[in-house]
Amino acid sequence: EVQLLESGGGLVQPGGSLRLSCAASGFTFSNYAMTWVRQAPGKGLECVSAISGSGENTNYATSVRGRFTISRDNSKNTLYLQMNGLSPEDSAVYYCARCSGTLSGYYFASWGQGTLVTASS
Amino acid sequence: DIQMTQSPSTLSASVGDRVTITCRASQSISSWLAWYQQKPGKAPKLLIYKASSLESGVPSRFSGSGSGTEFTLTISSLQPDDFATYYCQKYNTYPYTFGQGTKLEIK
């Protein structure tokens, strides 16, 4: 059974940093691209970043490019999202998800339970 | 970037009804479209991928159709468990943009 468990969320002051982690189990982690999707309170879904199985290829939403860094440690079956320069607009539940599809593009068949990030003074 | 627009934003229906949600892309995305169901406080759940392929374990009352720029999600006979918010997502290229969501409410 695929399991994804996020951690690292919390309350941070505007301008601060957080690192989210997503521990994966139940599948061969290095064979799958992974993504972070966020959802602000009462709002829709935004795919903020994705990374290939090897970690060589990454993508970022315009809203986070230059501030967020996605990475992975395939030896630890763990996905990360380093978030710097946080603003109140980054406050959201952050989900990690396993990507399915082709090299052209991915949909998300398995999701974690989410971790809440709040940037507020 | 390609924009995804869902309609309606809110839909009121009764158990047993047949309902259809529409998703339009601002440019052609071929069949690279997925549909998700989300309940309050829960992660989204994949229902449909590649516009019309049913994810394993999803009830057959859910179906998807369309290609190019116009897509539909149909629930053939609403069940109490189906009242939720539904999102489409395009995935031909990054960014993998979602529609704004359609909230399906009990009439």
PDB file of C-alpha atoms in Angstrom:
ATOM      1  CA  GLU A   1       0.000   0.000   0.000  1.00  0.00           C
ATOM      2  CA  VAL A   2       1.298   3.414  -0.970  1.00  0.00           C
ATOM      3  CA  GLN A   3       1.789   5.674   2.047  1.00  0.00           C
ATOM      4  CA  LEU A   4       2.893   9.307   2.057  1.00  0.00           C
ATOM      5  CA  LEU A   5       3.400  11.096   5.351  1.00  0.00           C
ATOM      6  CA  GLU A   6       4.121  14.828   5.399  1.00  0.00           C
ATOM      7  CA  SER A   7       5.725  16.679   8.281  1.00  0.00           C
ATOM      8  CA  GLY A   8       7.394  19.994   9.035  1.00  0.00           C
ATOM      9  CA  GLY A   9       4.481  22.386   8.831  1.00  0.00           C
ATOM     10  CA  GLY A  10       3.766  25.007  11.446  1.00  0.00           C
ATOM     11  CA  LEU A  11       3.551  28.687  12.251  1.00  0.00           C
ATOM     12  CA  VAL A  12       6.294  30.922  10.875  1.00  0.00           C
ATOM     13  CA  GLN A  13       6.745  34.677  10.731  1.00  0.00           C
ATOM     14  CA  PRO A  14       6.577  36.387   7.323  1.00  0.00           C
ATOM     15  CA  GLY A  15      10.003  36.250   5.724  1.00  0.00           C
ATOM     16  CA  GLY A  16      10.853  33.043   7.553  1.00  0.00           C
ATOM     17  CA  SER A  17      11.703  29.550   6.332  1.00  0.00           C
ATOM     18  CA  LEU A  18      10.379  26.025   6.749  1.00  0.00           C
ATOM     19  CA  ARG A  19      11.373  22.645   5.335  1.00  0.00           C
ATOM     20  CA  LEU A  20       8.628  20.151   4.643  1.00  0.00           C
ATOM     21  CA  SER A  21       9.317  16.423   4.425  1.00  0.00           C
ATOM     22  CA  CYS A  22       7.297  13.603   2.911  1.00  0.00           C
ATOM     23  CA  ALA A  23       8.190  10.048   3.905  1.00  0.00           C
ATOM     24  CA  ALA A  24       7.164   7.508   1.293  1.00  0.00           C
ATOM     25  CA  SER A  25       6.591   3.771   1.625  1.00  0.00           C
ATOM     26  CA  GLY A  26       4.908   0.914  -0.189  1.00  0.00           C
ATOM     27  CA  PHE A  27       6.509   1.530  -3.587  1.00  0.00           C
ATOM     28  CA  THR A  28       9.908   1.955  -5.243  1.00  0.00           C
ATOM     29  CA  PHE A  29      10.351   5.646  -4.514  1.00  0.00           C
ATOM     30  CA  SER A  30      13.098   6.341  -7.054  1.00  0.00           C
ATOM     31  CA  ASN A  31      10.883   5.105  -9.905  1.00  0.00           C
ATOM     32  CA  TYR A  32       8.343   7.901  -9.483  1.00  0.00           C
ATOM     33  CA  ALA A  33       8.229  11.631  -9.966  1.00  0.00           C
ATOM     34  CA  MET A  34       6.791  13.444  -6.977  1.00  0.00           C
ATOM     35  CA  THR A  35       5.031  16.731  -6.438  1.00  0.00           C
ATOM     36  CA  TRP A  36       3.907  19.240  -3.817  1.00  0.00           C
ATOM     37  CA  VAL A  37       0.362  20.605  -4.142  1.00  0.00           C
ATOM     38  CA  ARG A  38      -0.978  23.292  -1.820  1.00  0.00           C
ATOM     39  CA  GLN A  39      -4.438  24.484  -0.878  1.00  0.00           C
ATOM     40  CA  ALA A  40      -5.039  27.795   0.871  1.00  0.00           C
ATOM     41  CA  PRO A  41      -7.948  27.827   3.342  1.00  0.00           C
ATOM     42  CA  GLY A  42     -11.229  27.670   1.434  1.00  0.00           C
ATOM     43  CA  LYS A  43      -9.433  27.825  -1.912  1.00  0.00           C
ATOM     44  CA  GLY A  44      -8.512  25.526  -4.778  1.00  0.00           C
ATOM     45  CA  LEU A  45      -5.466  23.393  -5.552  1.00  0.00           C
ATOM     46  CA  GLU A  46      -2.096  24.631  -6.839  1.00  0.00           C
ATOM     47  CA  CYS A  47       0.779  22.410  -7.932  1.00  0.00           C
ATOM     48  CA  VAL A  48       3.781  24.347  -6.597  1.00  0.00           C
ATOM     49  CA  SER A  49       6.621  22.035  -7.626  1.00  0.00           C
ATOM     50  CA  ALA A  50       7.470  18.661  -9.132  1.00  0.00           C
ATOM     51  CA  ILE A  51      10.632  16.560  -9.344  1.00  0.00           C
ATOM     52  CA  SER A  52      11.628  13.596 -11.482  1.00  0.00           C
ATOM     53  CA  GLY A  53      12.432  10.216 -10.008  1.00  0.00           C
ATOM     54  CA  SER A  54      16.170  10.778 -10.273  1.00  0.00           C
ATOM     55  CA  GLY A  55      15.903  14.317  -8.943  1.00  0.00           C
ATOM     56  CA  GLU A  56      17.577  15.745 -12.051  1.00  0.00           C
ATOM     57  CA  ASN A  57      14.530  17.591 -13.352  1.00  0.00           C
ATOM     58  CA  THR A  58      12.433  20.040 -11.373  1.00  0.00           C
ATOM     59  CA  ASN A  59       9.550  22.425 -12.089  1.00  0.00           C
ATOM     60  CA  TYR A  60       8.157  25.321 -10.087  1.00  0.00           C
ATOM     61  CA  ALA A  61       5.033  27.453 -10.160  1.00  0.00           C
ATOM     62  CA  THR A  62       5.698  31.089 -10.961  1.00  0.00           C
ATOM     63  CA  SER A  63       4.377  32.029  -7.515  1.00  0.00           C
ATOM     64  CA  VAL A  64       7.202  30.189  -5.703  1.00  0.00           C
ATOM     65  CA  ARG A  65      10.093  30.121  -8.174  1.00  0.00           C
ATOM     66  CA  GLY A  66      13.271  31.463  -6.580  1.00  0.00           C
ATOM     67  CA  ARG A  67      11.928  30.996  -3.038  1.00  0.00           C
ATOM     68  CA  PHE A  68      11.071  27.284  -2.824  1.00  0.00           C
ATOM     69  CA  THR A  69      13.374  24.331  -3.597  1.00  0.00           C
ATOM     70  CA  ILE A  70      12.157  20.775  -4.134  1.00  0.00           C
ATOM     71  CA  SER A  71      14.552  17.890  -3.566  1.00  0.00           C
ATOM     72  CA  ARG A  72      14.544  14.209  -2.735  1.00  0.00           C
ATOM     73  CA  ASP A  73      16.738  11.629  -1.031  1.00  0.00           C
ATOM     74  CA  ASN A  74      16.061   8.305  -2.723  1.00  0.00           C
ATOM     75  CA  SER A  75      18.175   6.456  -0.148  1.00  0.00           C
ATOM     76  CA  LYS A  76      15.761   7.662   2.539  1.00  0.00           C
ATOM     77  CA  ASN A  77      12.559   7.498   0.441  1.00  0.00           C
ATOM     78  CA  THR A  78      11.898  11.110   1.357  1.00  0.00           C
ATOM     79  CA  LEU A  79      10.738  14.171  -0.573  1.00  0.00           C
ATOM     80  CA  TYR A  80      11.484  17.696   0.640  1.00  0.00           C
ATOM     81  CA  LEU A  81      10.296  21.243   0.055  1.00  0.00           C
ATOM     82  CA  GLN A  82      12.529  24.026   1.346  1.00  0.00           C
ATOM     83  CA  MET A  83      10.464  27.197   1.630  1.00  0.00           C
ATOM     84  CA  ASN A  84      12.204  30.550   2.089  1.00  0.00           C
ATOM     85  CA  GLY A  85      10.854  34.079   2.162  1.00  0.00           C
ATOM     86  CA  LEU A  86       7.420  32.925   3.253  1.00  0.00           C
ATOM     87  CA  SER A  87       4.517  35.346   2.977  1.00  0.00           C
ATOM     88  CA  PRO A  88       0.914  35.125   4.250  1.00  0.00           C
ATOM     89  CA  GLU A  89      -0.073  34.138   0.684  1.00  0.00           C
ATOM     90  CA  ASP A  90       1.916  30.911   1.141  1.00  0.00           C
ATOM     91  CA  SER A  91      -0.298  29.837   4.047  1.00  0.00           C
ATOM     92  CA  ALA A  92      -1.942  26.577   3.017  1.00  0.00           C
ATOM     93  CA  VAL A  93      -2.160  22.857   3.536  1.00  0.00           C
ATOM     94  CA  TYR A  94       0.738  21.318   1.620  1.00  0.00           C
ATOM     95  CA  TYR A  95       0.199  17.847   0.177  1.00  0.00           C
ATOM     96  CA  CYS A  96       2.835  15.602  -1.306  1.00  0.00           C
ATOM     97  CA  ALA A  97       1.639  13.305  -4.063  1.00  0.00           C
ATOM     98  CA  ARG A  98       3.057  10.535  -6.223  1.00  0.00           C
ATOM     99  CA  CYS A  99       2.980  11.303  -9.919  1.00  0.00           C
ATOM    100  CA  SER A 100       1.564   8.980 -12.547  1.00  0.00           C
ATOM    101  CA  GLY A 101       1.548   9.442 -16.311  1.00  0.00           C
ATOM    102  CA  THR A 102       4.278  10.048 -18.837  1.00  0.00           C
ATOM    103  CA  LEU A 103       7.361  12.196 -19.132  1.00  0.00           C
ATOM    104  CA  SER A 104       5.135  14.818 -20.772  1.00  0.00           C
ATOM    105  CA  GLY A 105       2.999  15.313 -17.752  1.00  0.00           C
ATOM    106  CA  TYR A 106       1.668  13.858 -14.563  1.00  0.00           C
ATOM    107  CA  TYR A 107      -1.538  13.365 -12.663  1.00  0.00           C
ATOM    108  CA  PHE A 108      -1.612  12.431  -9.003  1.00  0.00           C
ATOM    109  CA  ALA A 109      -2.931   9.047  -7.935  1.00  0.00           C
ATOM    110  CA  SER A 110      -1.673   8.911  -4.346  1.00  0.00           C
ATOM    111  CA  TRP A 111      -1.683  11.729  -1.817  1.00  0.00           C
ATOM    112  CA  GLY A 112      -0.500  12.318   1.712  1.00  0.00           C
ATOM    113  CA  GLN A 113      -2.752  13.721   4.427  1.00  0.00           C
ATOM    114  CA  GLY A 114      -1.225  17.195   4.215  1.00  0.00           C
ATOM    115  CA  THR A 115       0.661  19.497   6.569  1.00  0.00           C
ATOM    116  CA  LEU A 116      -0.483  23.017   7.451  1.00  0.00           C
ATOM    117  CA  VAL A 117       1.824  25.980   6.933  1.00  0.00           C
ATOM    118  CA  THR A 118       0.822  29.347   8.385  1.00  0.00           C
ATOM    119  CA  ALA A 119       2.882  32.472   7.742  1.00  0.00           C
ATOM    120  CA  SER A 120       1.676  35.121  10.128  1.00  0.00           C
ATOM    121  CA  SER A 121       2.993  37.601  12.646  1.00  0.00           C
TER     122      SER A 121
ATOM    123  CA  ASP B   1      -0.073  29.320 -19.272  1.00  0.00           C
ATOM    124  CA  ILE B   2      -3.207  27.336 -20.069  1.00  0.00           C
ATOM    125  CA  GLN B   3      -6.180  28.215 -17.878  1.00  0.00           C
ATOM    126  CA  MET B   4      -8.770  25.688 -16.733  1.00  0.00           C
ATOM    127  CA  THR B   5     -12.337  26.849 -16.089  1.00  0.00           C
ATOM    128  CA  GLN B   6     -14.987  24.673 -14.469  1.00  0.00           C
ATOM    129  CA  SER B   7     -18.726  25.173 -14.551  1.00  0.00           C
ATOM    130  CA  PRO B   8     -20.825  25.447 -12.597  1.00  0.00           C
ATOM    131  CA  SER B   9     -19.010  26.584  -9.451  1.00  0.00           C
ATOM    132  CA  THR B  10     -21.803  25.148  -7.314  1.00  0.00           C
ATOM    133  CA  LEU B  11     -24.311  22.469  -8.212  1.00  0.00           C
ATOM    134  CA  SER B  12     -27.333  21.441  -6.123  1.00  0.00           C
ATOM    135  CA  ALA B  13     -28.696  17.970  -6.801  1.00  0.00           C
ATOM    136  CA  SER B  14     -30.545  15.093  -5.167  1.00  0.00           C
ATOM    137  CA  VAL B  15     -29.640  11.476  -4.542  1.00  0.00           C
ATOM    138  CA  GLY B  16     -30.310   9.540  -7.721  1.00  0.00           C
ATOM    139  CA  ASP B  17     -29.821  12.509 -10.055  1.00  0.00           C
ATOM    140  CA  ARG B  18     -27.527  12.428 -13.071  1.00  0.00           C
ATOM    141  CA  VAL B  19     -25.104  15.345 -12.943  1.00  0.00           C
ATOM    142  CA  THR B  20     -22.504  16.741 -15.313  1.00  0.00           C
ATOM    143  CA  ILE B  21     -19.603  19.065 -14.549  1.00  0.00           C
ATOM    144  CA  THR B  22     -17.774  20.831 -17.371  1.00  0.00           C
ATOM    145  CA  CYS B  23     -14.091  21.790 -17.590  1.00  0.00           C
ATOM    146  CA  ARG B  24     -12.757  23.995 -20.367  1.00  0.00           C
ATOM    147  CA  ALA B  25      -9.109  24.576 -21.264  1.00  0.00           C
ATOM    148  CA  SER B  26      -7.951  27.854 -22.816  1.00  0.00           C
ATOM    149  CA  GLN B  27      -5.908  25.835 -25.364  1.00  0.00           C
ATOM    150  CA  SER B  28      -6.035  22.260 -26.549  1.00  0.00           C
ATOM    151  CA  ILE B  29      -4.677  19.722 -24.077  1.00  0.00           C
ATOM    152  CA  SER B  30      -5.571  16.631 -26.135  1.00  0.00           C
ATOM    153  CA  SER B  31      -6.813  14.092 -23.556  1.00  0.00           C
ATOM    154  CA  TRP B  32      -4.366  14.997 -20.797  1.00  0.00           C
ATOM    155  CA  LEU B  33      -7.018  15.703 -18.177  1.00  0.00           C
ATOM    156  CA  ALA B  34      -7.719  14.255 -14.746  1.00  0.00           C
ATOM    157  CA  TRP B  35     -10.661  14.613 -12.346  1.00  0.00           C
ATOM    158  CA  TYR B  36     -10.471  14.547  -8.552  1.00  0.00           C
ATOM    159  CA  GLN B  37     -12.982  14.429  -5.704  1.00  0.00           C
ATOM    160  CA  GLN B  38     -12.230  16.196  -2.433  1.00  0.00           C
ATOM    161  CA  LYS B  39     -14.134  16.081   0.832  1.00  0.00           C
ATOM    162  CA  PRO B  40     -13.650  18.633   3.630  1.00  0.00           C
ATOM    163  CA  GLY B  41     -10.420  18.125   5.546  1.00  0.00           C
ATOM    164  CA  LYS B  42      -9.261  15.325   3.241  1.00  0.00           C
ATOM    165  CA  ALA B  43      -6.772  15.013   0.411  1.00  0.00           C
ATOM    166  CA  PRO B  44      -8.106  14.896  -3.142  1.00  0.00           C
ATOM    167  CA  LYS B  45      -8.909  11.493  -4.604  1.00  0.00           C
ATOM    168  CA  LEU B  46      -8.214  10.648  -8.238  1.00  0.00           C
ATOM    169  CA  LEU B  47     -11.334   9.591 -10.163  1.00  0.00           C
ATOM    170  CA  ILE B  48     -10.492   9.833 -13.869  1.00  0.00           C
ATOM    171  CA  TYR B  49      -7.278  10.220 -15.879  1.00  0.00           C
ATOM    172  CA  LYS B  50      -6.595  10.695 -19.569  1.00  0.00           C
ATOM    173  CA  ALA B  51     -10.033  12.286 -19.835  1.00  0.00           C
ATOM    174  CA  SER B  52     -12.012   9.046 -19.695  1.00  0.00           C
ATOM    175  CA  SER B  53     -10.007   6.326 -17.937  1.00  0.00           C
ATOM    176  CA  LEU B  54     -11.531   5.274 -14.624  1.00  0.00           C
ATOM    177  CA  GLU B  55      -9.053   4.931 -11.766  1.00  0.00           C
ATOM    178  CA  SER B  56      -9.010   1.505 -10.142  1.00  0.00           C
ATOM    179  CA  GLY B  57     -11.543   1.200  -7.340  1.00  0.00           C
ATOM    180  CA  VAL B  58     -13.660   4.170  -8.433  1.00  0.00           C
ATOM    181  CA  PRO B  59     -17.360   3.320  -8.887  1.00  0.00           C
ATOM    182  CA  SER B  60     -18.553   2.964 -12.467  1.00  0.00           C
ATOM    183  CA  ARG B  61     -21.217   5.658 -11.979  1.00  0.00           C
ATOM    184  CA  PHE B  62     -18.360   8.125 -12.566  1.00  0.00           C
ATOM    185  CA  SER B  63     -17.364   8.720 -16.177  1.00  0.00           C
ATOM    186  CA  GLY B  64     -15.335  11.275 -18.088  1.00  0.00           C
ATOM    187  CA  SER B  65     -15.380  12.413 -21.687  1.00  0.00           C
ATOM    188  CA  GLY B  66     -13.986  15.036 -24.014  1.00  0.00           C
ATOM    189  CA  SER B  67     -10.787  16.054 -25.730  1.00  0.00           C
ATOM    190  CA  GLY B  68      -9.099  19.192 -26.928  1.00  0.00           C
ATOM    191  CA  THR B  69     -10.575  22.018 -24.879  1.00  0.00           C
ATOM    192  CA  GLU B  70     -13.874  20.722 -23.505  1.00  0.00           C
ATOM    193  CA  PHE B  71     -14.337  17.947 -20.984  1.00  0.00           C
ATOM    194  CA  THR B  72     -17.106  16.581 -18.795  1.00  0.00           C
ATOM    195  CA  LEU B  73     -17.369  14.538 -15.622  1.00  0.00           C
ATOM    196  CA  THR B  74     -20.676  12.718 -15.273  1.00  0.00           C
ATOM    197  CA  ILE B  75     -22.102  10.962 -12.231  1.00  0.00           C
ATOM    198  CA  SER B  76     -24.878   8.735 -13.495  1.00  0.00           C
ATOM    199  CA  SER B  77     -26.842   8.339 -10.252  1.00  0.00           C
ATOM    200  CA  LEU B  78     -25.769  10.438  -7.290  1.00  0.00           C
ATOM    201  CA  GLN B  79     -25.091   8.637  -4.040  1.00  0.00           C
ATOM    202  CA  PRO B  80     -24.885  10.284  -0.595  1.00  0.00           C
ATOM    203  CA  ASP B  81     -21.100   9.775  -0.578  1.00  0.00           C
ATOM    204  CA  ASP B  82     -20.707  11.813  -3.788  1.00  0.00           C
ATOM    205  CA  PHE B  83     -21.459  15.214  -2.257  1.00  0.00           C
ATOM    206  CA  ALA B  84     -18.030  16.848  -2.373  1.00  0.00           C
ATOM    207  CA  THR B  85     -15.942  19.283  -4.404  1.00  0.00           C
ATOM    208  CA  TYR B  86     -14.631  18.186  -7.800  1.00  0.00           C
ATOM    209  CA  TYR B  87     -11.543  19.485  -9.591  1.00  0.00           C
ATOM    210  CA  CYS B  88     -10.213  18.993 -13.092  1.00  0.00           C
ATOM    211  CA  GLN B  89      -6.459  19.144 -13.764  1.00  0.00           C
ATOM    212  CA  LYS B  90      -4.577  19.424 -17.024  1.00  0.00           C
ATOM    213  CA  TYR B  91      -1.253  17.619 -17.334  1.00  0.00           C
ATOM    214  CA  ASN B  92      -0.043  17.914 -20.909  1.00  0.00           C
ATOM    215  CA  THR B  93       2.781  20.175 -19.760  1.00  0.00           C
ATOM    216  CA  TYR B  94       3.852  21.899 -16.539  1.00  0.00           C
ATOM    217  CA  PRO B  95       2.263  23.812 -14.837  1.00  0.00           C
ATOM    218  CA  TYR B  96      -0.277  21.119 -13.987  1.00  0.00           C
ATOM    219  CA  THR B  97      -3.130  23.564 -13.493  1.00  0.00           C
ATOM    220  CA  PHE B  98      -6.334  22.735 -11.670  1.00  0.00           C
ATOM    221  CA  GLY B  99      -9.768  24.165 -12.313  1.00  0.00           C
ATOM    222  CA  GLN B 100     -11.264  26.287  -9.569  1.00  0.00           C
ATOM    223  CA  GLY B 101     -13.537  23.502  -8.375  1.00  0.00           C
ATOM    224  CA  THR B 102     -17.226  22.585  -8.453  1.00  0.00           C
ATOM    225  CA  LYS B 103     -18.992  22.094  -5.144  1.00  0.00           C
ATOM    226  CA  LEU B 104     -21.735  19.484  -5.382  1.00  0.00           C
ATOM    227  CA  GLU B 105     -24.355  20.125  -2.722  1.00  0.00           C
ATOM    228  CA  ILE B 106     -27.439  18.289  -1.571  1.00  0.00           C
ATOM    229  CA  LYS B 107     -30.650  19.902  -2.812  1.00  0.00           C
TER     230      LYS B 107
END
